[in-house]
Amino acid sequence: MRKCTLLWFLALLAPALALAAPNPKLAIPSFSALAQKATESVTITLDPGLLGLAAKFLDNSDPQDAATKEVLRGLSGIYVRSYTFDKDSAYQQADIDAVRSQLTAPGWNRLVETRSRKTHADVDIYIMVDHNQAIGLALIASEPRQFTIVNIVGAIDLDKLHKLEGQFGVPKLDIDPPKATPAPQK
Amino acid sequence: MSKDIESEMRAALRPVAPSEEFSQKLVAKVTSRRSAALKPRRVASGWHPLAWWSGAGVAASVVLAVGVHHHLEQQRLQQSGLEARREVLQALRVTSQKLNLAYEAVKSQSTSLIDEQSGA
């Protein structure tokens, strides 16, 4: 009887625990209005199933494919939205703020924040850490005629990401995985 | 004269017992006819040729349909896989471009800081 009560209690507690656990997947809006205005748009939604399928079609003998396969191992989602416009200020900051506000949630830490006066390009890189392991990455890049949101979900091995250097032109950012979970930055 | 004819006819039409060879031939003929008559009946009661060909045709169609379905499924899976691969590479390319942007900004900031320090 006591065992049964305990099981019921755990069953009731499970959804609450799931909600409390850090979720590195961002709720990215559809941006359908912006997609119509954009001259070029990239919408990529890769869930675990598609990532697994893509990994099967990567050739181990090809260095780029092999490095990509290494990065994909442990990932459970890649979501990219990128819009390019033919004139300045075609999008509003509020469009991005809907995503940026989610990155104030516990677990997210801002790793890099760059503001370029010359190119007017702002890039923010956030990382979610759980038990000393990066489990999510978010990147928001806003330029006068382009904005990009990238959300990578899963066990991200930054060393493996470094190995992509030269494959996709990924630079070494001297990013080291945080040793402990720091307090979230607002 | 008429009596001669009559006696000749009687002599010619008198009952004669058949030879042994005749009866054997007759039995053989009857037996072969019976077996020939029985053969089509046996076919009709079992697999009619038309039914046999229809069954074979249906079986062949099923095998062909399964084969075509499997081939199309493989083709669809391959297309999805190649599309997913293309998307993964594109996603990483976009990510790398933006990381490059951040890297360039960080590098230019650190260079200007060094310049300021050396100037001071």
PDB file of C-alpha atoms in Angstrom:
ATOM      1  CA  MET A   1       0.000   0.000   0.000  1.00  0.00           C
ATOM      2  CA  ARG A   2       2.838   2.364   0.970  1.00  0.00           C
ATOM      3  CA  LYS A   3       4.709   1.438  -2.228  1.00  0.00           C
ATOM      4  CA  CYS A   4       1.626   2.205  -4.267  1.00  0.00           C
ATOM      5  CA  THR A   5       1.223   5.619  -2.630  1.00  0.00           C
ATOM      6  CA  LEU A   6       4.867   6.411  -3.331  1.00  0.00           C
ATOM      7  CA  LEU A   7       4.432   5.471  -6.997  1.00  0.00           C
ATOM      8  CA  TRP A   8       1.371   7.704  -7.262  1.00  0.00           C
ATOM      9  CA  PHE A   9       3.256  10.549  -5.633  1.00  0.00           C
ATOM     10  CA  LEU A  10       6.161  10.148  -8.090  1.00  0.00           C
ATOM     11  CA  ALA A  11       3.773   9.991 -11.022  1.00  0.00           C
ATOM     12  CA  LEU A  12       2.162  13.255  -9.916  1.00  0.00           C
ATOM     13  CA  LEU A  13       5.556  14.851  -9.309  1.00  0.00           C
ATOM     14  CA  ALA A  14       7.059  13.846 -12.682  1.00  0.00           C
ATOM     15  CA  PRO A  15       5.434  16.603 -14.798  1.00  0.00           C
ATOM     16  CA  ALA A  16       6.442  19.226 -12.252  1.00  0.00           C
ATOM     17  CA  LEU A  17      10.034  17.952 -12.298  1.00  0.00           C
ATOM     18  CA  ALA A  18      10.027  17.946 -16.089  1.00  0.00           C
ATOM     19  CA  LEU A  19       8.886  21.566 -16.105  1.00  0.00           C
ATOM     20  CA  ALA A  20      11.525  22.522 -13.558  1.00  0.00           C
ATOM     21  CA  ALA A  21      14.348  20.929 -15.576  1.00  0.00           C
ATOM     22  CA  PRO A  22      16.202  23.399 -17.824  1.00  0.00           C
ATOM     23  CA  ASN A  23      14.917  23.280 -21.371  1.00  0.00           C
ATOM     24  CA  PRO A  24      17.433  24.384 -23.989  1.00  0.00           C
ATOM     25  CA  LYS A  25      14.884  24.311 -26.822  1.00  0.00           C
ATOM     26  CA  LEU A  26      13.673  27.809 -27.612  1.00  0.00           C
ATOM     27  CA  ALA A  27      10.161  28.581 -28.773  1.00  0.00           C
ATOM     28  CA  ILE A  28      11.071  30.312 -32.003  1.00  0.00           C
ATOM     29  CA  PRO A  29       8.198  32.269 -33.593  1.00  0.00           C
ATOM     30  CA  SER A  30       7.201  31.482 -37.166  1.00  0.00           C
ATOM     31  CA  PHE A  31       8.231  34.944 -38.458  1.00  0.00           C
ATOM     32  CA  SER A  32       5.869  34.349 -41.393  1.00  0.00           C
ATOM     33  CA  ALA A  33       5.367  38.086 -42.008  1.00  0.00           C
ATOM     34  CA  LEU A  34       9.126  38.641 -42.095  1.00  0.00           C
ATOM     35  CA  ALA A  35       9.645  35.642 -44.352  1.00  0.00           C
ATOM     36  CA  GLN A  36       7.365  37.266 -46.930  1.00  0.00           C
ATOM     37  CA  LYS A  37       9.347  40.521 -46.786  1.00  0.00           C
ATOM     38  CA  ALA A  38      12.753  38.834 -46.858  1.00  0.00           C
ATOM     39  CA  THR A  39      14.711  38.431 -50.062  1.00  0.00           C
ATOM     40  CA  GLU A  40      16.279  35.310 -48.701  1.00  0.00           C
ATOM     41  CA  SER A  41      15.159  33.159 -45.822  1.00  0.00           C
ATOM     42  CA  VAL A  42      16.562  30.029 -44.232  1.00  0.00           C
ATOM     43  CA  THR A  43      14.277  27.901 -42.081  1.00  0.00           C
ATOM     44  CA  ILE A  44      15.855  24.748 -40.745  1.00  0.00           C
ATOM     45  CA  THR A  45      14.146  22.484 -38.233  1.00  0.00           C
ATOM     46  CA  LEU A  46      16.042  19.323 -37.474  1.00  0.00           C
ATOM     47  CA  ASP A  47      14.563  17.127 -34.750  1.00  0.00           C
ATOM     48  CA  PRO A  48      16.296  14.009 -33.351  1.00  0.00           C
ATOM     49  CA  GLY A  49      14.827  11.786 -36.054  1.00  0.00           C
ATOM     50  CA  LEU A  50      16.075  13.948 -38.907  1.00  0.00           C
ATOM     51  CA  LEU A  51      19.480  14.414 -37.268  1.00  0.00           C
ATOM     52  CA  GLY A  52      19.821  10.631 -37.014  1.00  0.00           C
ATOM     53  CA  LEU A  53      18.793  10.255 -40.640  1.00  0.00           C
ATOM     54  CA  ALA A  54      21.240  12.966 -41.756  1.00  0.00           C
ATOM     55  CA  ALA A  55      24.053  11.258 -39.826  1.00  0.00           C
ATOM     56  CA  LYS A  56      23.449   8.078 -41.816  1.00  0.00           C
ATOM     57  CA  PHE A  57      24.055   9.986 -45.033  1.00  0.00           C
ATOM     58  CA  LEU A  58      27.328  11.540 -43.893  1.00  0.00           C
ATOM     59  CA  ASP A  59      30.370   9.919 -45.416  1.00  0.00           C
ATOM     60  CA  ASN A  60      33.011   8.933 -42.866  1.00  0.00           C
ATOM     61  CA  SER A  61      35.755   9.042 -45.493  1.00  0.00           C
ATOM     62  CA  ASP A  62      35.047  12.725 -46.151  1.00  0.00           C
ATOM     63  CA  PRO A  63      36.766  14.968 -43.523  1.00  0.00           C
ATOM     64  CA  GLN A  64      33.948  17.534 -43.475  1.00  0.00           C
ATOM     65  CA  ASP A  65      31.277  14.867 -43.132  1.00  0.00           C
ATOM     66  CA  ALA A  66      33.269  13.022 -40.452  1.00  0.00           C
ATOM     67  CA  ALA A  67      33.694  16.222 -38.408  1.00  0.00           C
ATOM     68  CA  THR A  68      30.002  17.026 -38.818  1.00  0.00           C
ATOM     69  CA  LYS A  69      29.075  13.534 -37.666  1.00  0.00           C
ATOM     70  CA  GLU A  70      31.186  14.012 -34.539  1.00  0.00           C
ATOM     71  CA  VAL A  71      29.386  17.274 -33.775  1.00  0.00           C
ATOM     72  CA  LEU A  72      25.973  15.731 -34.377  1.00  0.00           C
ATOM     73  CA  ARG A  73      26.625  12.945 -31.874  1.00  0.00           C
ATOM     74  CA  GLY A  74      24.699  13.845 -28.749  1.00  0.00           C
ATOM     75  CA  LEU A  75      22.626  16.577 -30.384  1.00  0.00           C
ATOM     76  CA  SER A  76      18.871  16.342 -30.339  1.00  0.00           C
ATOM     77  CA  GLY A  77      17.908  19.368 -32.375  1.00  0.00           C
ATOM     78  CA  ILE A  78      19.156  22.161 -34.620  1.00  0.00           C
ATOM     79  CA  TYR A  79      16.877  25.075 -35.391  1.00  0.00           C
ATOM     80  CA  VAL A  80      17.914  27.951 -37.656  1.00  0.00           C
ATOM     81  CA  ARG A  81      15.964  30.994 -38.801  1.00  0.00           C
ATOM     82  CA  SER A  82      17.775  33.511 -40.958  1.00  0.00           C
ATOM     83  CA  TYR A  83      16.230  36.367 -42.938  1.00  0.00           C
ATOM     84  CA  THR A  84      17.961  38.706 -45.353  1.00  0.00           C
ATOM     85  CA  PHE A  85      16.307  41.923 -46.531  1.00  0.00           C
ATOM     86  CA  ASP A  86      17.045  44.312 -49.386  1.00  0.00           C
ATOM     87  CA  LYS A  87      16.829  47.427 -47.218  1.00  0.00           C
ATOM     88  CA  ASP A  88      17.845  48.489 -43.723  1.00  0.00           C
ATOM     89  CA  SER A  89      15.523  48.214 -40.714  1.00  0.00           C
ATOM     90  CA  ALA A  90      13.117  45.846 -42.428  1.00  0.00           C
ATOM     91  CA  TYR A  91      12.601  44.045 -39.152  1.00  0.00           C
ATOM     92  CA  GLN A  92      11.943  45.337 -35.668  1.00  0.00           C
ATOM     93  CA  GLN A  93      13.921  44.628 -32.544  1.00  0.00           C
ATOM     94  CA  ALA A  94      10.702  43.362 -30.967  1.00  0.00           C
ATOM     95  CA  ASP A  95      10.801  40.432 -33.377  1.00  0.00           C
ATOM     96  CA  ILE A  96      14.068  39.303 -31.830  1.00  0.00           C
ATOM     97  CA  ASP A  97      13.157  40.270 -28.284  1.00  0.00           C
ATOM     98  CA  ALA A  98      10.559  37.489 -28.198  1.00  0.00           C
ATOM     99  CA  VAL A  99      13.431  35.033 -28.432  1.00  0.00           C
ATOM    100  CA  ARG A 100      15.910  37.042 -26.389  1.00  0.00           C
ATOM    101  CA  SER A 101      13.517  37.141 -23.429  1.00  0.00           C
ATOM    102  CA  GLN A 102      13.591  33.328 -23.248  1.00  0.00           C
ATOM    103  CA  LEU A 103      17.339  33.481 -22.713  1.00  0.00           C
ATOM    104  CA  THR A 104      16.865  35.176 -19.348  1.00  0.00           C
ATOM    105  CA  ALA A 105      15.484  31.899 -17.990  1.00  0.00           C
ATOM    106  CA  PRO A 106      17.579  30.012 -15.420  1.00  0.00           C
ATOM    107  CA  GLY A 107      20.263  27.878 -16.987  1.00  0.00           C
ATOM    108  CA  TRP A 108      21.133  30.208 -19.858  1.00  0.00           C
ATOM    109  CA  ASN A 109      24.431  32.096 -19.662  1.00  0.00           C
ATOM    110  CA  ARG A 110      25.634  34.741 -22.060  1.00  0.00           C
ATOM    111  CA  LEU A 111      28.990  33.602 -23.360  1.00  0.00           C
ATOM    112  CA  VAL A 112      29.738  36.302 -25.925  1.00  0.00           C
ATOM    113  CA  GLU A 113      28.182  39.690 -26.564  1.00  0.00           C
ATOM    114  CA  THR A 114      29.565  41.748 -29.404  1.00  0.00           C
ATOM    115  CA  ARG A 115      28.388  45.141 -30.676  1.00  0.00           C
ATOM    116  CA  SER A 116      30.108  46.443 -33.784  1.00  0.00           C
ATOM    117  CA  ARG A 117      29.788  50.156 -34.492  1.00  0.00           C
ATOM    118  CA  LYS A 118      31.454  49.697 -37.837  1.00  0.00           C
ATOM    119  CA  THR A 119      29.206  46.989 -39.278  1.00  0.00           C
ATOM    120  CA  HIS A 120      26.273  47.494 -36.861  1.00  0.00           C
ATOM    121  CA  ALA A 121      26.307  43.762 -36.287  1.00  0.00           C
ATOM    122  CA  ASP A 122      25.309  42.503 -32.870  1.00  0.00           C
ATOM    123  CA  VAL A 123      26.010  38.923 -31.951  1.00  0.00           C
ATOM    124  CA  ASP A 124      24.989  37.271 -28.702  1.00  0.00           C
ATOM    125  CA  ILE A 125      25.965  33.722 -27.888  1.00  0.00           C
ATOM    126  CA  TYR A 126      24.262  31.968 -25.001  1.00  0.00           C
ATOM    127  CA  ILE A 127      24.951  28.579 -23.572  1.00  0.00           C
ATOM    128  CA  MET A 128      22.913  26.396 -21.234  1.00  0.00           C
ATOM    129  CA  VAL A 129      24.908  24.281 -18.817  1.00  0.00           C
ATOM    130  CA  ASP A 130      23.612  21.396 -16.756  1.00  0.00           C
ATOM    131  CA  HIS A 131      25.902  19.314 -14.537  1.00  0.00           C
ATOM    132  CA  ASN A 132      29.022  20.847 -16.133  1.00  0.00           C
ATOM    133  CA  GLN A 133      27.819  19.868 -19.587  1.00  0.00           C
ATOM    134  CA  ALA A 134      26.684  22.281 -22.283  1.00  0.00           C
ATOM    135  CA  ILE A 135      23.193  21.123 -23.223  1.00  0.00           C
ATOM    136  CA  GLY A 136      22.107  24.019 -25.374  1.00  0.00           C
ATOM    137  CA  LEU A 137      23.437  26.860 -27.475  1.00  0.00           C
ATOM    138  CA  ALA A 138      21.626  29.920 -28.729  1.00  0.00           C
ATOM    139  CA  LEU A 139      22.982  32.481 -31.126  1.00  0.00           C
ATOM    140  CA  ILE A 140      21.299  35.725 -32.091  1.00  0.00           C
ATOM    141  CA  ALA A 141      22.937  37.809 -34.782  1.00  0.00           C
ATOM    142  CA  SER A 142      21.306  41.027 -35.910  1.00  0.00           C
ATOM    143  CA  GLU A 143      22.656  43.129 -38.735  1.00  0.00           C
ATOM    144  CA  PRO A 144      20.962  46.029 -40.534  1.00  0.00           C
ATOM    145  CA  ARG A 145      19.711  43.798 -43.334  1.00  0.00           C
ATOM    146  CA  GLN A 146      19.803  40.392 -41.765  1.00  0.00           C
ATOM    147  CA  PHE A 147      18.949  38.606 -38.581  1.00  0.00           C
ATOM    148  CA  THR A 148      19.715  35.056 -37.619  1.00  0.00           C
ATOM    149  CA  ILE A 149      18.665  32.847 -34.751  1.00  0.00           C
ATOM    150  CA  VAL A 150      20.368  29.528 -34.142  1.00  0.00           C
ATOM    151  CA  ASN A 151      19.347  27.097 -31.426  1.00  0.00           C
ATOM    152  CA  ILE A 152      21.307  23.892 -30.938  1.00  0.00           C
ATOM    153  CA  VAL A 153      19.862  21.414 -28.448  1.00  0.00           C
ATOM    154  CA  GLY A 154      21.748  18.528 -26.892  1.00  0.00           C
ATOM    155  CA  ALA A 155      25.103  17.643 -25.424  1.00  0.00           C
ATOM    156  CA  ILE A 156      27.326  20.118 -27.230  1.00  0.00           C
ATOM    157  CA  ASP A 157      30.976  19.255 -27.162  1.00  0.00           C
ATOM    158  CA  LEU A 158      32.745  22.564 -27.686  1.00  0.00           C
ATOM    159  CA  ASP A 159      35.991  20.751 -28.475  1.00  0.00           C
ATOM    160  CA  LYS A 160      34.271  19.037 -31.360  1.00  0.00           C
ATOM    161  CA  LEU A 161      32.841  22.372 -32.447  1.00  0.00           C
ATOM    162  CA  HIS A 162      36.401  23.682 -32.455  1.00  0.00           C
ATOM    163  CA  LYS A 163      37.366  20.810 -34.731  1.00  0.00           C
ATOM    164  CA  LEU A 164      35.021  22.200 -37.345  1.00  0.00           C
ATOM    165  CA  GLU A 165      37.525  25.015 -37.776  1.00  0.00           C
ATOM    166  CA  GLY A 166      38.542  25.071 -41.394  1.00  0.00           C
ATOM    167  CA  GLN A 167      35.652  22.864 -42.411  1.00  0.00           C
ATOM    168  CA  PHE A 168      32.982  25.524 -42.378  1.00  0.00           C
ATOM    169  CA  GLY A 169      35.231  28.470 -41.545  1.00  0.00           C
ATOM    170  CA  VAL A 170      34.320  28.152 -37.860  1.00  0.00           C
ATOM    171  CA  PRO A 171      36.816  30.270 -35.957  1.00  0.00           C
ATOM    172  CA  LYS A 172      38.405  29.349 -32.656  1.00  0.00           C
ATOM    173  CA  LEU A 173      36.603  31.440 -30.103  1.00  0.00           C
ATOM    174  CA  ASP A 174      38.647  30.252 -27.135  1.00  0.00           C
ATOM    175  CA  ILE A 175      35.426  29.064 -25.579  1.00  0.00           C
ATOM    176  CA  ASP A 176      36.022  26.669 -22.756  1.00  0.00           C
ATOM    177  CA  PRO A 177      33.178  24.733 -21.218  1.00  0.00           C
ATOM    178  CA  PRO A 178      32.211  26.303 -17.893  1.00  0.00           C
ATOM    179  CA  LYS A 179      33.436  24.372 -14.897  1.00  0.00           C
ATOM    180  CA  ALA A 180      30.341  24.947 -12.813  1.00  0.00           C
ATOM    181  CA  THR A 181      26.885  26.280 -13.445  1.00  0.00           C
ATOM    182  CA  PRO A 182      27.108  30.023 -12.907  1.00  0.00           C
ATOM    183  CA  ALA A 183      24.192  32.245 -11.975  1.00  0.00           C
ATOM    184  CA  PRO A 184      22.148  33.314 -14.994  1.00  0.00           C
ATOM    185  CA  GLN A 185      22.899  36.755 -16.435  1.00  0.00           C
ATOM    186  CA  LYS A 186      19.956  38.981 -17.139  1.00  0.00           C
TER     187      LYS A 186
ATOM    188  CA  MET B   1     -33.614 -70.866-107.146  1.00  0.00           C
ATOM    189  CA  SER B   2     -35.177 -68.869-104.367  1.00  0.00           C
ATOM    190  CA  LYS B   3     -34.475 -71.728-101.976  1.00  0.00           C
ATOM    191  CA  ASP B   4     -30.776 -71.597-102.858  1.00  0.00           C
ATOM    192  CA  ILE B   5     -30.643 -67.918-102.147  1.00  0.00           C
ATOM    193  CA  GLU B   6     -32.411 -68.398 -98.845  1.00  0.00           C
ATOM    194  CA  SER B   7     -30.082 -71.164 -97.745  1.00  0.00           C
ATOM    195  CA  GLU B   8     -27.078 -69.095 -98.742  1.00  0.00           C
ATOM    196  CA  MET B   9     -28.305 -66.149 -96.728  1.00  0.00           C
ATOM    197  CA  ARG B  10     -28.993 -68.345 -93.713  1.00  0.00           C
ATOM    198  CA  ALA B  11     -25.517 -69.744 -93.961  1.00  0.00           C
ATOM    199  CA  ALA B  12     -24.029 -66.264 -94.205  1.00  0.00           C
ATOM    200  CA  LEU B  13     -25.992 -64.781 -91.290  1.00  0.00           C
ATOM    201  CA  ARG B  14     -25.677 -67.662 -88.911  1.00  0.00           C
ATOM    202  CA  PRO B  15     -24.558 -66.689 -85.389  1.00  0.00           C
ATOM    203  CA  VAL B  16     -20.816 -67.045 -85.012  1.00  0.00           C
ATOM    204  CA  ALA B  17     -18.912 -66.816 -81.737  1.00  0.00           C
ATOM    205  CA  PRO B  18     -16.389 -63.895 -81.775  1.00  0.00           C
ATOM    206  CA  SER B  19     -12.706 -64.653 -81.806  1.00  0.00           C
ATOM    207  CA  GLU B  20     -10.586 -64.070 -78.673  1.00  0.00           C
ATOM    208  CA  GLU B  21      -8.644 -61.305 -80.420  1.00  0.00           C
ATOM    209  CA  PHE B  22     -11.855 -59.360 -81.073  1.00  0.00           C
ATOM    210  CA  SER B  23     -12.941 -59.365 -77.433  1.00  0.00           C
ATOM    211  CA  GLN B  24      -9.480 -58.213 -76.298  1.00  0.00           C
ATOM    212  CA  LYS B  25      -9.524 -55.340 -78.790  1.00  0.00           C
ATOM    213  CA  LEU B  26     -13.016 -54.351 -77.656  1.00  0.00           C
ATOM    214  CA  VAL B  27     -12.053 -54.323 -73.950  1.00  0.00           C
ATOM    215  CA  ALA B  28      -8.938 -52.264 -74.726  1.00  0.00           C
ATOM    216  CA  LYS B  29     -10.925 -49.726 -76.731  1.00  0.00           C
ATOM    217  CA  VAL B  30     -13.596 -49.334 -74.030  1.00  0.00           C
ATOM    218  CA  THR B  31     -10.948 -48.876 -71.336  1.00  0.00           C
ATOM    219  CA  SER B  32      -9.060 -46.191 -73.307  1.00  0.00           C
ATOM    220  CA  ARG B  33     -12.304 -44.308 -74.041  1.00  0.00           C
ATOM    221  CA  ARG B  34     -13.264 -44.372 -70.367  1.00  0.00           C
ATOM    222  CA  SER B  35      -9.922 -43.027 -69.260  1.00  0.00           C
ATOM    223  CA  ALA B  36     -10.061 -40.296 -71.940  1.00  0.00           C
ATOM    224  CA  ALA B  37     -13.541 -39.343 -70.773  1.00  0.00           C
ATOM    225  CA  LEU B  38     -12.427 -39.212 -67.133  1.00  0.00           C
ATOM    226  CA  LYS B  39      -9.384 -36.925 -67.664  1.00  0.00           C
ATOM    227  CA  PRO B  40     -11.205 -33.624 -68.359  1.00  0.00           C
ATOM    228  CA  ARG B  41     -13.515 -34.278 -65.426  1.00  0.00           C
ATOM    229  CA  ARG B  42     -10.547 -34.520 -63.091  1.00  0.00           C
ATOM    230  CA  VAL B  43      -9.213 -31.092 -64.309  1.00  0.00           C
ATOM    231  CA  ALA B  44     -12.596 -29.509 -63.867  1.00  0.00           C
ATOM    232  CA  SER B  45     -12.907 -30.700 -60.299  1.00  0.00           C
ATOM    233  CA  GLY B  46      -9.322 -29.433 -59.340  1.00  0.00           C
ATOM    234  CA  TRP B  47      -7.357 -26.442 -60.816  1.00  0.00           C
ATOM    235  CA  HIS B  48      -8.887 -25.084 -63.956  1.00  0.00           C
ATOM    236  CA  PRO B  49      -6.143 -23.595 -66.200  1.00  0.00           C
ATOM    237  CA  LEU B  50      -7.850 -20.206 -66.136  1.00  0.00           C
ATOM    238  CA  ALA B  51      -8.042 -20.241 -62.337  1.00  0.00           C
ATOM    239  CA  TRP B  52      -4.400 -21.305 -62.155  1.00  0.00           C
ATOM    240  CA  TRP B  53      -3.282 -18.445 -64.408  1.00  0.00           C
ATOM    241  CA  SER B  54      -5.478 -15.977 -62.496  1.00  0.00           C
ATOM    242  CA  GLY B  55      -3.925 -17.071 -59.203  1.00  0.00           C
ATOM    243  CA  ALA B  56      -0.428 -16.804 -60.617  1.00  0.00           C
ATOM    244  CA  GLY B  57      -1.238 -13.373 -62.009  1.00  0.00           C
ATOM    245  CA  VAL B  58      -2.555 -12.121 -58.659  1.00  0.00           C
ATOM    246  CA  ALA B  59       0.497 -13.525 -56.842  1.00  0.00           C
ATOM    247  CA  ALA B  60       2.829 -11.892 -59.363  1.00  0.00           C
ATOM    248  CA  SER B  61       0.960  -8.586 -59.000  1.00  0.00           C
ATOM    249  CA  VAL B  62       1.251  -8.731 -55.199  1.00  0.00           C
ATOM    250  CA  VAL B  63       4.992  -9.467 -55.401  1.00  0.00           C
ATOM    251  CA  LEU B  64       5.445  -6.649 -57.923  1.00  0.00           C
ATOM    252  CA  ALA B  65       3.423  -4.211 -55.801  1.00  0.00           C
ATOM    253  CA  VAL B  66       5.439  -5.053 -52.673  1.00  0.00           C
ATOM    254  CA  GLY B  67       8.675  -4.674 -54.627  1.00  0.00           C
ATOM    255  CA  VAL B  68       7.659  -1.312 -56.106  1.00  0.00           C
ATOM    256  CA  HIS B  69       6.455  -0.067 -52.716  1.00  0.00           C
ATOM    257  CA  HIS B  70       9.747  -1.090 -51.093  1.00  0.00           C
ATOM    258  CA  HIS B  71      11.732   0.587 -53.861  1.00  0.00           C
ATOM    259  CA  LEU B  72       9.699   3.819 -53.583  1.00  0.00           C
ATOM    260  CA  GLU B  73      10.047   3.761 -49.797  1.00  0.00           C
ATOM    261  CA  GLN B  74      13.827   3.382 -50.106  1.00  0.00           C
ATOM    262  CA  GLN B  75      13.923   6.187 -52.653  1.00  0.00           C
ATOM    263  CA  ARG B  76      11.836   8.456 -50.394  1.00  0.00           C
ATOM    264  CA  LEU B  77      14.060   7.632 -47.408  1.00  0.00           C
ATOM    265  CA  GLN B  78      17.178   8.414 -49.406  1.00  0.00           C
ATOM    266  CA  GLN B  79      15.732  11.736 -50.571  1.00  0.00           C
ATOM    267  CA  SER B  80      14.782  12.654 -46.976  1.00  0.00           C
ATOM    268  CA  GLY B  81      18.243  11.650 -45.757  1.00  0.00           C
ATOM    269  CA  LEU B  82      20.042  13.689 -48.387  1.00  0.00           C
ATOM    270  CA  GLU B  83      17.764  16.662 -47.682  1.00  0.00           C
ATOM    271  CA  ALA B  84      18.443  16.336 -43.919  1.00  0.00           C
ATOM    272  CA  ARG B  85      22.186  16.134 -44.619  1.00  0.00           C
ATOM    273  CA  ARG B  86      22.010  19.279 -46.779  1.00  0.00           C
ATOM    274  CA  GLU B  87      20.100  21.084 -44.004  1.00  0.00           C
ATOM    275  CA  VAL B  88      22.620  20.027 -41.347  1.00  0.00           C
ATOM    276  CA  LEU B  89      25.511  21.325 -43.446  1.00  0.00           C
ATOM    277  CA  GLN B  90      23.633  24.565 -44.164  1.00  0.00           C
ATOM    278  CA  ALA B  91      22.756  25.026 -40.472  1.00  0.00           C
ATOM    279  CA  LEU B  92      26.398  24.567 -39.468  1.00  0.00           C
ATOM    280  CA  ARG B  93      27.503  26.920 -42.243  1.00  0.00           C
ATOM    281  CA  VAL B  94      25.112  29.640 -41.020  1.00  0.00           C
ATOM    282  CA  THR B  95      26.258  29.055 -37.425  1.00  0.00           C
ATOM    283  CA  SER B  96      29.897  29.274 -38.452  1.00  0.00           C
ATOM    284  CA  GLN B  97      29.296  32.520 -40.349  1.00  0.00           C
ATOM    285  CA  LYS B  98      27.767  34.118 -37.276  1.00  0.00           C
ATOM    286  CA  LEU B  99      30.486  32.750 -34.995  1.00  0.00           C
ATOM    287  CA  ASN B 100      32.964  34.306 -37.415  1.00  0.00           C
ATOM    288  CA  LEU B 101      31.150  37.619 -37.083  1.00  0.00           C
ATOM    289  CA  ALA B 102      31.475  37.436 -33.285  1.00  0.00           C
ATOM    290  CA  TYR B 103      35.100  36.386 -33.586  1.00  0.00           C
ATOM    291  CA  GLU B 104      35.933  39.322 -35.857  1.00  0.00           C
ATOM    292  CA  ALA B 105      34.228  41.719 -33.458  1.00  0.00           C
ATOM    293  CA  VAL B 106      36.075  40.280 -30.451  1.00  0.00           C
ATOM    294  CA  LYS B 107      39.377  40.380 -32.349  1.00  0.00           C
ATOM    295  CA  SER B 108      38.961  43.997 -33.475  1.00  0.00           C
ATOM    296  CA  GLN B 109      38.001  45.039 -29.914  1.00  0.00           C
ATOM    297  CA  SER B 110      41.062  43.351 -28.428  1.00  0.00           C
ATOM    298  CA  THR B 111      43.303  44.884 -31.110  1.00  0.00           C
ATOM    299  CA  SER B 112      41.998  48.377 -30.401  1.00  0.00           C
ATOM    300  CA  LEU B 113      42.509  47.789 -26.661  1.00  0.00           C
ATOM    301  CA  ILE B 114      46.143  46.766 -27.253  1.00  0.00           C
ATOM    302  CA  ASP B 115      46.647  49.837 -29.471  1.00  0.00           C
ATOM    303  CA  GLU B 116      45.226  52.112 -26.761  1.00  0.00           C
ATOM    304  CA  GLN B 117      47.471  50.527 -24.093  1.00  0.00           C
ATOM    305  CA  SER B 118      50.586  50.820 -26.244  1.00  0.00           C
ATOM    306  CA  GLY B 119      49.668  54.449 -27.090  1.00  0.00           C
ATOM    307  CA  ALA B 120      49.269  55.319 -23.431  1.00  0.00           C
TER     308      ALA B 120
END
